[in-house]
Structure formats: structure tokens, C-alpha cells
Amino acid sequence: MSNLNILISGSGIAGSAFACCLLRAYPTANITIVERDPSLRLTGASVDIRSSAVNIVKWMGIEPTIRKHTTNEKGLQFIDGNGKPVATMEATGRSDVQSFTSEYEIFRGALAKIFIDPIIDRVTTIFGETVDHYEQRDDGVEVTFTKSKEVKKYDLLVAADGVRSKIRAAMLDTKPEEQMLTKGCHVAYFTIKRDLLQGGQLARWYNTTDGRAVFLRPDPDPAGRTRGNLMIVTTDAQQELRQKLDEAIRQGNESYMRLMEEQFHDAGWLAPEVLQGMRQSDDFYCSLFGRVRSPKLQDGRVVLLGDAGYATPGIGTSLAIIGGYVLAGEILRNSGDMKMALRGYEDIMLPHVNSMGSMDGPMQWLNPQTWWGIRIRNTILGFVTGLRLDKLGTMAASKLGFTEKMVAMPDYPWPAEAT
């Protein structure tokens, strides 16, 4: 079945990875990508590649290109208010057992470009448009577009439209927020047009009271830049602040920047320089650092992919790549039988993502509310890293075979890549 007609909502990493894999299986497939933004969004914070996604990018032949575009981050350093290191966690130098800093640390925009570039001339892209609604038919799914009001029928609608997926909401007949699981971690991301790390290749993490953190990551741009994050982790007792943060996100970037200036003006360390850099940045965005867990990933000829179905902080990009590979592989394995393929995809991905633990506890522990809590955390981290227990743990895990959890999936009958 080579004449597949597929619509992907969202041009990010999940949708692009799926399109790449599907075109390997069905080179003449008709793929349309609809994107709400006016052009490809090639910006974003640092992401990484872990677990089965490492093997997938090697299979795709793009691993060398990804390595060339990594951020060169060598590890993470926790610091005090004077900038003095209290604990340093270096990258492992391995892809099977990785630390906070991955072997494939890369900016989202660079990775998105690596996925989309090889197929951009083989797919149809529609910018500034979204899916308004859809209706299932026996022989396809009928989609109505929001702006053009056009109605078109496809063999498959792939929802790769992110955490607040409108398609997921329609599929489950709920609001998008009902599948979003978060315990109050709000993050602002932006590029600072100065090298505040002074050439250093270690990310630096500074905490002050009330769960506030300033997190800086290196940017290899020769002009001298830094990737900045402002993070606020709230407890259940801080509902008023959580609501202020949620409302600021809804109101948009200007509202959130004003709230960051209010919250971080007395934070210490490089907070004044970071706030100034935030104001001068061209790529500011803010979001909840939370999970999405959907009770199902498919219905008829509609399927959830990536963050739309299983956003997971820390490994979300890897899951998007894995999901795209598995979805295309199941379509191939089932000879284009969409119902069988989507059930196979769900049977592989849903148990895996549901087995993954929450980040809520670790984020609360890493971002204490009080100076006393910060001192305790620093003491523990300093002890562990000072005695190199983190490195010993990594070595032991590798020797005993405790590597990163892989996704159990079939060997798909991929055709040889055309040369």
C-alpha cells in the first residue's frame, strides 16, 4: 500500500521523525504537515536523545550530524550565591548510561532542522493553519481546517500538536488540561545575548528560597550567548502563586516576563543580568514543566504522537522520536492496515510511558523552599560527587547491565534505503 494519504498536525520533532520513517517504508506516500506557526519553528531550549532513540537516529543515519550540532555541554554544576561550585556532575561519555547532561545535548531548533531538512521537498506543508475538527469515516478521516474551512479526507490524522493538543481533547471529549499532570513547576526559556558562563562548558544551577532557580546552559555560538532558564517550583501550599504563574502563561510572554522580574529581582547571583538578558531575548517562551498521560493513544484513524500523547520532562524528545519510529514501523508491519497498526503502536508505547515515574518528587527535592533545605541538598550533592559516588554508580550500572530503559518493539521489515 504505497498511496497512503496522511495528515500530520504539527511540524515539530515528533511529526518530522514520523514522516522521515514513513517515507523510508512508503517513498510515494502523500504526507501533508499542517503547522499553526507562520513558518518552521527552529528555536527552543536544549533537548537530548536517550534510550531507544539513540539507536533510531543511528539507523536513520543522522547521528553524526546530531553530534556535529551538539551544545558541547560537559556537565552540570550546582553553585551557591557567590557562584562557588557545591557539586559537579559531569557527562558520562556514554550513550547507554547518561547523566543529567546527555551525550546528545542539542538545541531543539537544530534537531528539528535535522529531521525536517531531508523531507521538506517530499511533503506538503501548510503554515498558519490548524485542524478545527474531524469526523471518522469508514474509509478515512474527514478533516476541516480552521482558517480555510476546507474539508479533506485522509487515511490517517496524526496529532503531533503538543501538550495542549486540541485533537487529543476532541478524541477524548475533554479539555486538554485534563490529561496534563503537573505539581507546579513553571519554566521560562530564552537566549541571552552575552556569554554569562565566560566560555565555560558546564551548565550552572543556582537556587534561592521559595523554589526559585536560575539555570544557565552553554551556547557554542561564536558571538557569545547563554541559554537562560528561570524556574519556580511550588508546593501544594502555594496555590496562590501557582495560579498567578498559570494566569501569566495564559496572558502571554509580556505578562510572564513581568512576573519573573517581580519574583527574581532579589534572587542573587547573576539574576539581574539574566533578567536583563530575558528582556533583550528574541526567543522567550514559558511553559509548565509537566507530563501528559492520555488513557489511550488512538481512536479509529486518529493517533496521538509525542507530547500530544505522552509529554515527559527529561525524555520527551526521545519519546517523540521513538513514537514516530514505532508508528511508521507498525504501519509497515501491518501493510497499511491502519486499525491494526494503531493498536500495535498503542500496545507498545502506552505501557512504556505509563511505567515511567513522575518528576514531581525530584523537582521538589532539587529546588527547596528554604535556605535550610538548600543547605541540606548541597551537602548531600557535595558528598556524593566529592567521593565520586555518582561516577561509581554509573560504572556499576554499566557493568551489571543496568542501562537506560529501552522500548520493547519488533524488528520492522524496513526496505533498504535508496541510494
Short mmCIF file of N, CA and C in Angstrom, two decimals, residues 104-231:
data_model
loop_
_atom_site.label_atom_id
_atom_site.label_comp_id
_atom_site.label_asym_id
_atom_site.label_seq_id
_atom_site.Cartn_x
_atom_site.Cartn_y
_atom_site.Cartn_z
N TYR A 104 24.06 13.61 23.69
CA TYR A 104 23.44 14.25 22.53
C TYR A 104 22.64 15.46 23.00
N GLU A 105 23.30 16.39 23.63
CA GLU A 105 22.66 17.63 24.09
C GLU A 105 22.64 18.60 22.92
N ILE A 106 21.44 18.97 22.48
CA ILE A 106 21.31 19.76 21.26
C ILE A 106 20.11 20.70 21.39
N PHE A 107 20.19 21.88 20.79
CA PHE A 107 19.06 22.80 20.86
C PHE A 107 17.92 22.27 19.99
N ARG A 108 16.71 22.47 20.49
CA ARG A 108 15.54 21.93 19.82
C ARG A 108 15.47 22.34 18.35
N GLY A 109 15.74 23.61 18.06
CA GLY A 109 15.66 24.08 16.68
C GLY A 109 16.62 23.38 15.76
N ALA A 110 17.84 23.13 16.25
CA ALA A 110 18.83 22.43 15.44
C ALA A 110 18.39 21.01 15.15
N LEU A 111 17.83 20.33 16.17
CA LEU A 111 17.38 18.96 15.97
C LEU A 111 16.17 18.91 15.04
N ALA A 112 15.25 19.84 15.21
CA ALA A 112 14.08 19.88 14.33
C ALA A 112 14.51 20.06 12.87
N LYS A 113 15.51 20.89 12.64
CA LYS A 113 16.00 21.13 11.28
C LYS A 113 16.64 19.87 10.69
N ILE A 114 17.36 19.13 11.52
CA ILE A 114 17.99 17.89 11.05
C ILE A 114 16.94 16.89 10.59
N PHE A 115 15.80 16.84 11.29
CA PHE A 115 14.74 15.91 10.90
C PHE A 115 13.96 16.39 9.68
N ILE A 116 13.68 17.68 9.59
CA ILE A 116 12.79 18.17 8.53
C ILE A 116 13.51 18.40 7.21
N ASP A 117 14.79 18.77 7.24
CA ASP A 117 15.50 19.12 6.01
C ASP A 117 15.47 18.02 4.94
N PRO A 118 15.71 16.75 5.30
CA PRO A 118 15.75 15.72 4.24
C PRO A 118 14.40 15.44 3.59
N ILE A 119 13.30 15.86 4.21
CA ILE A 119 11.98 15.52 3.66
C ILE A 119 11.16 16.73 3.25
N ILE A 120 11.69 17.94 3.46
CA ILE A 120 10.88 19.15 3.24
C ILE A 120 10.35 19.24 1.82
N ASP A 121 11.11 18.69 0.85
CA ASP A 121 10.66 18.73 -0.54
C ASP A 121 9.80 17.53 -0.91
N ARG A 122 9.60 16.63 0.05
CA ARG A 122 8.82 15.42 -0.22
C ARG A 122 7.46 15.44 0.48
N VAL A 123 7.20 16.50 1.22
CA VAL A 123 5.92 16.63 1.91
C VAL A 123 5.29 17.97 1.54
N THR A 124 4.00 18.08 1.76
CA THR A 124 3.30 19.35 1.58
C THR A 124 3.16 20.02 2.94
N THR A 125 3.59 21.25 3.07
CA THR A 125 3.48 21.97 4.34
C THR A 125 2.49 23.12 4.19
N ILE A 126 1.62 23.25 5.18
CA ILE A 126 0.65 24.34 5.22
C ILE A 126 0.88 25.10 6.52
N PHE A 127 1.33 26.34 6.41
CA PHE A 127 1.65 27.14 7.60
C PHE A 127 0.48 28.06 7.95
N GLY A 128 0.46 28.46 9.22
CA GLY A 128 -0.58 29.36 9.69
C GLY A 128 -1.95 28.73 9.68
N GLU A 129 -2.02 27.42 9.86
CA GLU A 129 -3.28 26.69 9.78
C GLU A 129 -3.32 25.60 10.84
N THR A 130 -4.52 25.20 11.25
CA THR A 130 -4.71 24.12 12.22
C THR A 130 -5.92 23.29 11.83
N VAL A 131 -6.05 22.16 12.52
CA VAL A 131 -7.23 21.32 12.36
C VAL A 131 -8.32 21.87 13.28
N ASP A 132 -9.46 22.20 12.70
CA ASP A 132 -10.58 22.68 13.51
C ASP A 132 -11.33 21.51 14.14
N HIS A 133 -11.73 20.56 13.30
CA HIS A 133 -12.38 19.36 13.80
C HIS A 133 -12.28 18.26 12.75
N TYR A 134 -12.64 17.06 13.16
CA TYR A 134 -12.58 15.93 12.23
C TYR A 134 -13.78 15.02 12.45
N GLU A 135 -14.06 14.20 11.45
CA GLU A 135 -15.12 13.19 11.54
C GLU A 135 -14.60 11.88 10.97
N GLN A 136 -14.81 10.81 11.72
CA GLN A 136 -14.36 9.49 11.29
C GLN A 136 -15.30 8.95 10.21
N ARG A 137 -14.70 8.37 9.17
CA ARG A 137 -15.45 7.69 8.12
C ARG A 137 -14.95 6.25 8.01
N ASP A 138 -15.73 5.40 7.34
CA ASP A 138 -15.31 4.01 7.19
C ASP A 138 -14.00 3.89 6.43
N ASP A 139 -13.80 4.78 5.46
CA ASP A 139 -12.62 4.69 4.60
C ASP A 139 -11.61 5.81 4.86
N GLY A 140 -11.72 6.51 5.97
CA GLY A 140 -10.77 7.56 6.27
C GLY A 140 -11.25 8.49 7.37
N VAL A 141 -10.55 9.62 7.51
CA VAL A 141 -10.94 10.63 8.48
C VAL A 141 -11.07 11.96 7.74
N GLU A 142 -12.21 12.60 7.91
CA GLU A 142 -12.51 13.85 7.21
C GLU A 142 -12.15 15.02 8.11
N VAL A 143 -11.26 15.87 7.64
CA VAL A 143 -10.71 16.96 8.44
C VAL A 143 -11.18 18.30 7.89
N THR A 144 -11.63 19.16 8.80
CA THR A 144 -11.98 20.54 8.45
C THR A 144 -10.91 21.47 9.02
N PHE A 145 -10.32 22.31 8.16
CA PHE A 145 -9.27 23.23 8.60
C PHE A 145 -9.88 24.51 9.16
N THR A 146 -9.14 25.13 10.08
CA THR A 146 -9.68 26.27 10.84
C THR A 146 -9.85 27.52 10.00
N LYS A 147 -8.83 27.93 9.30
CA LYS A 147 -8.87 29.20 8.56
C LYS A 147 -9.51 29.06 7.19
N SER A 148 -9.04 28.09 6.43
CA SER A 148 -9.52 27.95 5.06
C SER A 148 -10.92 27.35 4.98
N LYS A 149 -11.33 26.64 6.05
CA LYS A 149 -12.62 25.92 6.09
C LYS A 149 -12.68 24.78 5.08
N GLU A 150 -11.55 24.47 4.46
CA GLU A 150 -11.51 23.34 3.54
C GLU A 150 -11.78 22.03 4.27
N VAL A 151 -12.39 21.09 3.59
CA VAL A 151 -12.64 19.76 4.14
C VAL A 151 -11.92 18.74 3.25
N LYS A 152 -11.04 17.95 3.86
CA LYS A 152 -10.28 16.95 3.10
C LYS A 152 -10.28 15.63 3.85
N LYS A 153 -10.18 14.55 3.10
CA LYS A 153 -10.18 13.22 3.71
C LYS A 153 -8.79 12.60 3.63
N TYR A 154 -8.40 11.95 4.72
CA TYR A 154 -7.09 11.32 4.82
C TYR A 154 -7.23 9.90 5.34
N ASP A 155 -6.20 9.10 5.10
CA ASP A 155 -6.17 7.75 5.66
C ASP A 155 -5.86 7.77 7.15
N LEU A 156 -5.14 8.82 7.58
CA LEU A 156 -4.71 8.90 8.98
C LEU A 156 -4.49 10.35 9.36
N LEU A 157 -4.95 10.71 10.57
CA LEU A 157 -4.66 12.02 11.15
C LEU A 157 -3.74 11.80 12.35
N VAL A 158 -2.54 12.38 12.27
CA VAL A 158 -1.55 12.24 13.33
C VAL A 158 -1.51 13.53 14.13
N ALA A 159 -1.89 13.43 15.40
CA ALA A 159 -1.87 14.60 16.28
C ALA A 159 -0.49 14.73 16.91
N ALA A 160 0.32 15.62 16.36
CA ALA A 160 1.64 15.93 16.92
C ALA A 160 1.63 17.41 17.31
N ASP A 161 0.51 17.82 17.90
CA ASP A 161 0.26 19.24 18.16
C ASP A 161 0.51 19.63 19.61
N GLY A 162 1.34 18.87 20.31
CA GLY A 162 1.87 19.33 21.58
C GLY A 162 1.04 19.05 22.81
N VAL A 163 1.55 19.58 23.93
CA VAL A 163 0.99 19.31 25.25
C VAL A 163 -0.48 19.66 25.33
N ARG A 164 -0.86 20.78 24.77
CA ARG A 164 -2.26 21.23 24.83
C ARG A 164 -3.02 20.83 23.56
N SER A 165 -2.80 19.63 23.11
CA SER A 165 -3.36 19.14 21.86
C SER A 165 -4.87 19.30 21.78
N LYS A 166 -5.30 20.05 20.79
CA LYS A 166 -6.73 20.22 20.53
C LYS A 166 -7.34 18.92 19.99
N ILE A 167 -6.54 18.17 19.23
CA ILE A 167 -7.03 16.91 18.67
C ILE A 167 -7.21 15.88 19.78
N ARG A 168 -6.28 15.85 20.75
CA ARG A 168 -6.45 14.94 21.89
C ARG A 168 -7.74 15.26 22.64
N ALA A 169 -7.99 16.54 22.84
CA ALA A 169 -9.21 16.94 23.54
C ALA A 169 -10.46 16.46 22.80
N ALA A 170 -10.45 16.56 21.48
CA ALA A 170 -11.60 16.11 20.69
C ALA A 170 -11.73 14.59 20.74
N MET A 171 -10.60 13.90 20.68
CA MET A 171 -10.62 12.44 20.68
C MET A 171 -11.17 11.89 21.99
N LEU A 172 -10.81 12.55 23.11
CA LEU A 172 -11.23 12.09 24.43
C LEU A 172 -12.48 12.79 24.93
N ASP A 173 -12.94 13.80 24.17
CA ASP A 173 -14.09 14.61 24.58
C ASP A 173 -13.87 15.24 25.95
N THR A 174 -12.71 15.87 26.11
CA THR A 174 -12.35 16.54 27.36
C THR A 174 -11.66 17.85 27.03
N LYS A 175 -11.26 18.58 28.05
CA LYS A 175 -10.38 19.73 27.88
C LYS A 175 -8.94 19.24 27.85
N PRO A 176 -8.05 19.92 27.10
CA PRO A 176 -6.65 19.47 27.03
C PRO A 176 -5.99 19.38 28.39
N GLU A 177 -6.36 20.26 29.32
CA GLU A 177 -5.71 20.31 30.63
C GLU A 177 -5.97 19.06 31.47
N GLU A 178 -7.00 18.32 31.14
CA GLU A 178 -7.37 17.18 31.97
C GLU A 178 -6.37 16.04 31.88
N GLN A 179 -5.55 16.00 30.83
CA GLN A 179 -4.51 14.97 30.74
C GLN A 179 -3.13 15.50 31.13
N MET A 180 -3.07 16.76 31.55
CA MET A 180 -1.80 17.36 31.94
C MET A 180 -1.59 17.18 33.44
N LEU A 181 -0.51 16.50 33.78
CA LEU A 181 -0.18 16.23 35.17
C LEU A 181 1.00 17.09 35.57
N THR A 182 0.81 17.95 36.55
CA THR A 182 1.91 18.81 36.99
C THR A 182 1.75 19.11 38.46
N LYS A 183 2.86 19.32 39.12
CA LYS A 183 2.84 19.69 40.54
C LYS A 183 3.46 21.07 40.74
N GLY A 184 3.29 21.92 39.75
CA GLY A 184 3.70 23.30 39.94
C GLY A 184 5.15 23.59 39.64
N CYS A 185 5.61 23.24 38.45
CA CYS A 185 6.95 23.62 38.01
C CYS A 185 6.79 24.46 36.74
N HIS A 186 7.07 25.76 36.85
CA HIS A 186 6.91 26.70 35.74
C HIS A 186 8.30 27.17 35.30
N VAL A 187 8.53 27.18 34.00
CA VAL A 187 9.86 27.50 33.48
C VAL A 187 9.77 28.52 32.35
N ALA A 188 10.68 29.49 32.38
CA ALA A 188 10.86 30.45 31.28
C ALA A 188 12.17 30.10 30.57
N TYR A 189 12.15 30.10 29.24
CA TYR A 189 13.32 29.76 28.43
C TYR A 189 13.64 30.93 27.52
N PHE A 190 14.92 31.24 27.36
CA PHE A 190 15.31 32.34 26.48
C PHE A 190 16.81 32.31 26.24
N THR A 191 17.24 32.98 25.16
CA THR A 191 18.65 33.10 24.83
C THR A 191 19.16 34.47 25.25
N ILE A 192 20.23 34.48 26.03
CA ILE A 192 20.86 35.72 26.49
C ILE A 192 21.99 36.06 25.53
N LYS A 193 22.02 37.29 25.07
CA LYS A 193 23.00 37.68 24.05
C LYS A 193 24.34 38.09 24.66
N ARG A 194 24.73 37.38 25.69
CA ARG A 194 26.03 37.54 26.34
C ARG A 194 26.46 36.17 26.86
N ASP A 195 27.77 35.96 26.94
CA ASP A 195 28.26 34.70 27.49
C ASP A 195 28.45 34.87 28.99
N LEU A 196 27.40 34.62 29.75
CA LEU A 196 27.48 34.77 31.20
C LEU A 196 28.28 33.65 31.85
N LEU A 197 28.56 32.59 31.09
CA LEU A 197 29.37 31.49 31.63
C LEU A 197 30.85 31.66 31.32
N GLN A 198 31.18 32.74 30.61
CA GLN A 198 32.58 33.10 30.32
C GLN A 198 33.35 31.95 29.68
N GLY A 199 32.73 31.32 28.71
CA GLY A 199 33.39 30.25 27.98
C GLY A 199 33.30 28.89 28.63
N GLY A 200 32.74 28.81 29.81
CA GLY A 200 32.62 27.53 30.50
C GLY A 200 31.65 26.60 29.79
N GLN A 201 31.92 25.29 29.87
CA GLN A 201 31.08 24.30 29.20
C GLN A 201 30.25 23.49 30.18
N LEU A 202 30.22 23.94 31.44
CA LEU A 202 29.35 23.32 32.43
C LEU A 202 28.10 24.18 32.61
N ALA A 203 26.93 23.56 32.58
CA ALA A 203 25.71 24.27 32.93
C ALA A 203 25.78 24.63 34.41
N ARG A 204 25.15 25.73 34.82
CA ARG A 204 25.22 26.16 36.22
C ARG A 204 23.80 26.35 36.76
N TRP A 205 23.56 25.78 37.93
CA TRP A 205 22.23 25.74 38.56
C TRP A 205 22.32 26.41 39.92
N TYR A 206 21.60 27.51 40.07
CA TYR A 206 21.60 28.26 41.33
C TYR A 206 20.20 28.31 41.91
N ASN A 207 20.09 28.01 43.19
CA ASN A 207 18.80 28.06 43.88
C ASN A 207 18.78 29.12 44.97
N THR A 208 17.63 29.74 45.11
CA THR A 208 17.35 30.58 46.26
C THR A 208 16.01 30.13 46.85
N THR A 209 15.52 30.83 47.82
CA THR A 209 14.33 30.37 48.54
C THR A 209 13.06 30.39 47.68
N ASP A 210 12.03 29.74 48.19
CA ASP A 210 10.71 29.68 47.54
C ASP A 210 10.74 28.93 46.22
N GLY A 211 11.64 27.95 46.12
CA GLY A 211 11.68 27.11 44.93
C GLY A 211 12.14 27.80 43.67
N ARG A 212 12.84 28.93 43.82
CA ARG A 212 13.30 29.68 42.64
C ARG A 212 14.69 29.20 42.20
N ALA A 213 14.88 29.06 40.90
CA ALA A 213 16.17 28.62 40.37
C ALA A 213 16.53 29.40 39.12
N VAL A 214 17.81 29.75 39.02
CA VAL A 214 18.38 30.34 37.81
C VAL A 214 19.29 29.27 37.21
N PHE A 215 19.01 28.89 35.99
CA PHE A 215 19.72 27.79 35.35
C PHE A 215 20.29 28.29 34.03
N LEU A 216 21.61 28.25 33.88
CA LEU A 216 22.29 28.73 32.68
C LEU A 216 22.99 27.58 31.99
N ARG A 217 22.86 27.53 30.66
CA ARG A 217 23.49 26.47 29.88
C ARG A 217 24.34 27.08 28.77
N PRO A 218 25.45 26.44 28.40
CA PRO A 218 26.34 27.00 27.38
C PRO A 218 25.70 26.99 26.00
N ASP A 219 26.10 27.96 25.20
CA ASP A 219 25.68 28.06 23.81
C ASP A 219 26.96 28.25 22.99
N PRO A 220 27.24 27.34 22.04
CA PRO A 220 28.51 27.42 21.30
C PRO A 220 28.57 28.53 20.26
N ASP A 221 27.53 29.34 20.14
CA ASP A 221 27.54 30.42 19.16
C ASP A 221 28.78 31.30 19.37
N PRO A 222 29.59 31.52 18.32
CA PRO A 222 30.83 32.31 18.47
C PRO A 222 30.59 33.76 18.87
N ALA A 223 29.36 34.25 18.67
CA ALA A 223 29.07 35.63 19.07
C ALA A 223 29.03 35.80 20.58
N GLY A 224 28.93 34.68 21.31
CA GLY A 224 28.89 34.74 22.77
C GLY A 224 27.47 34.83 23.29
N ARG A 225 26.88 33.69 23.61
CA ARG A 225 25.49 33.66 24.10
C ARG A 225 25.37 32.64 25.24
N THR A 226 24.27 32.73 25.95
CA THR A 226 23.96 31.80 27.03
C THR A 226 22.49 31.44 26.95
N ARG A 227 22.16 30.20 27.21
CA ARG A 227 20.75 29.80 27.27
C ARG A 227 20.29 29.91 28.73
N GLY A 228 19.27 30.74 28.93
CA GLY A 228 18.80 31.02 30.28
C GLY A 228 17.46 30.36 30.59
N ASN A 229 17.34 29.87 31.82
CA ASN A 229 16.07 29.34 32.33
C ASN A 229 15.80 29.96 33.68
N LEU A 230 14.58 30.40 33.90
CA LEU A 230 14.11 30.82 35.22
C LEU A 230 13.01 29.86 35.62
N MET A 231 13.21 29.20 36.76
CA MET A 231 12.30 28.14 37.16
C MET A 231 11.74 28.43 38.55
#
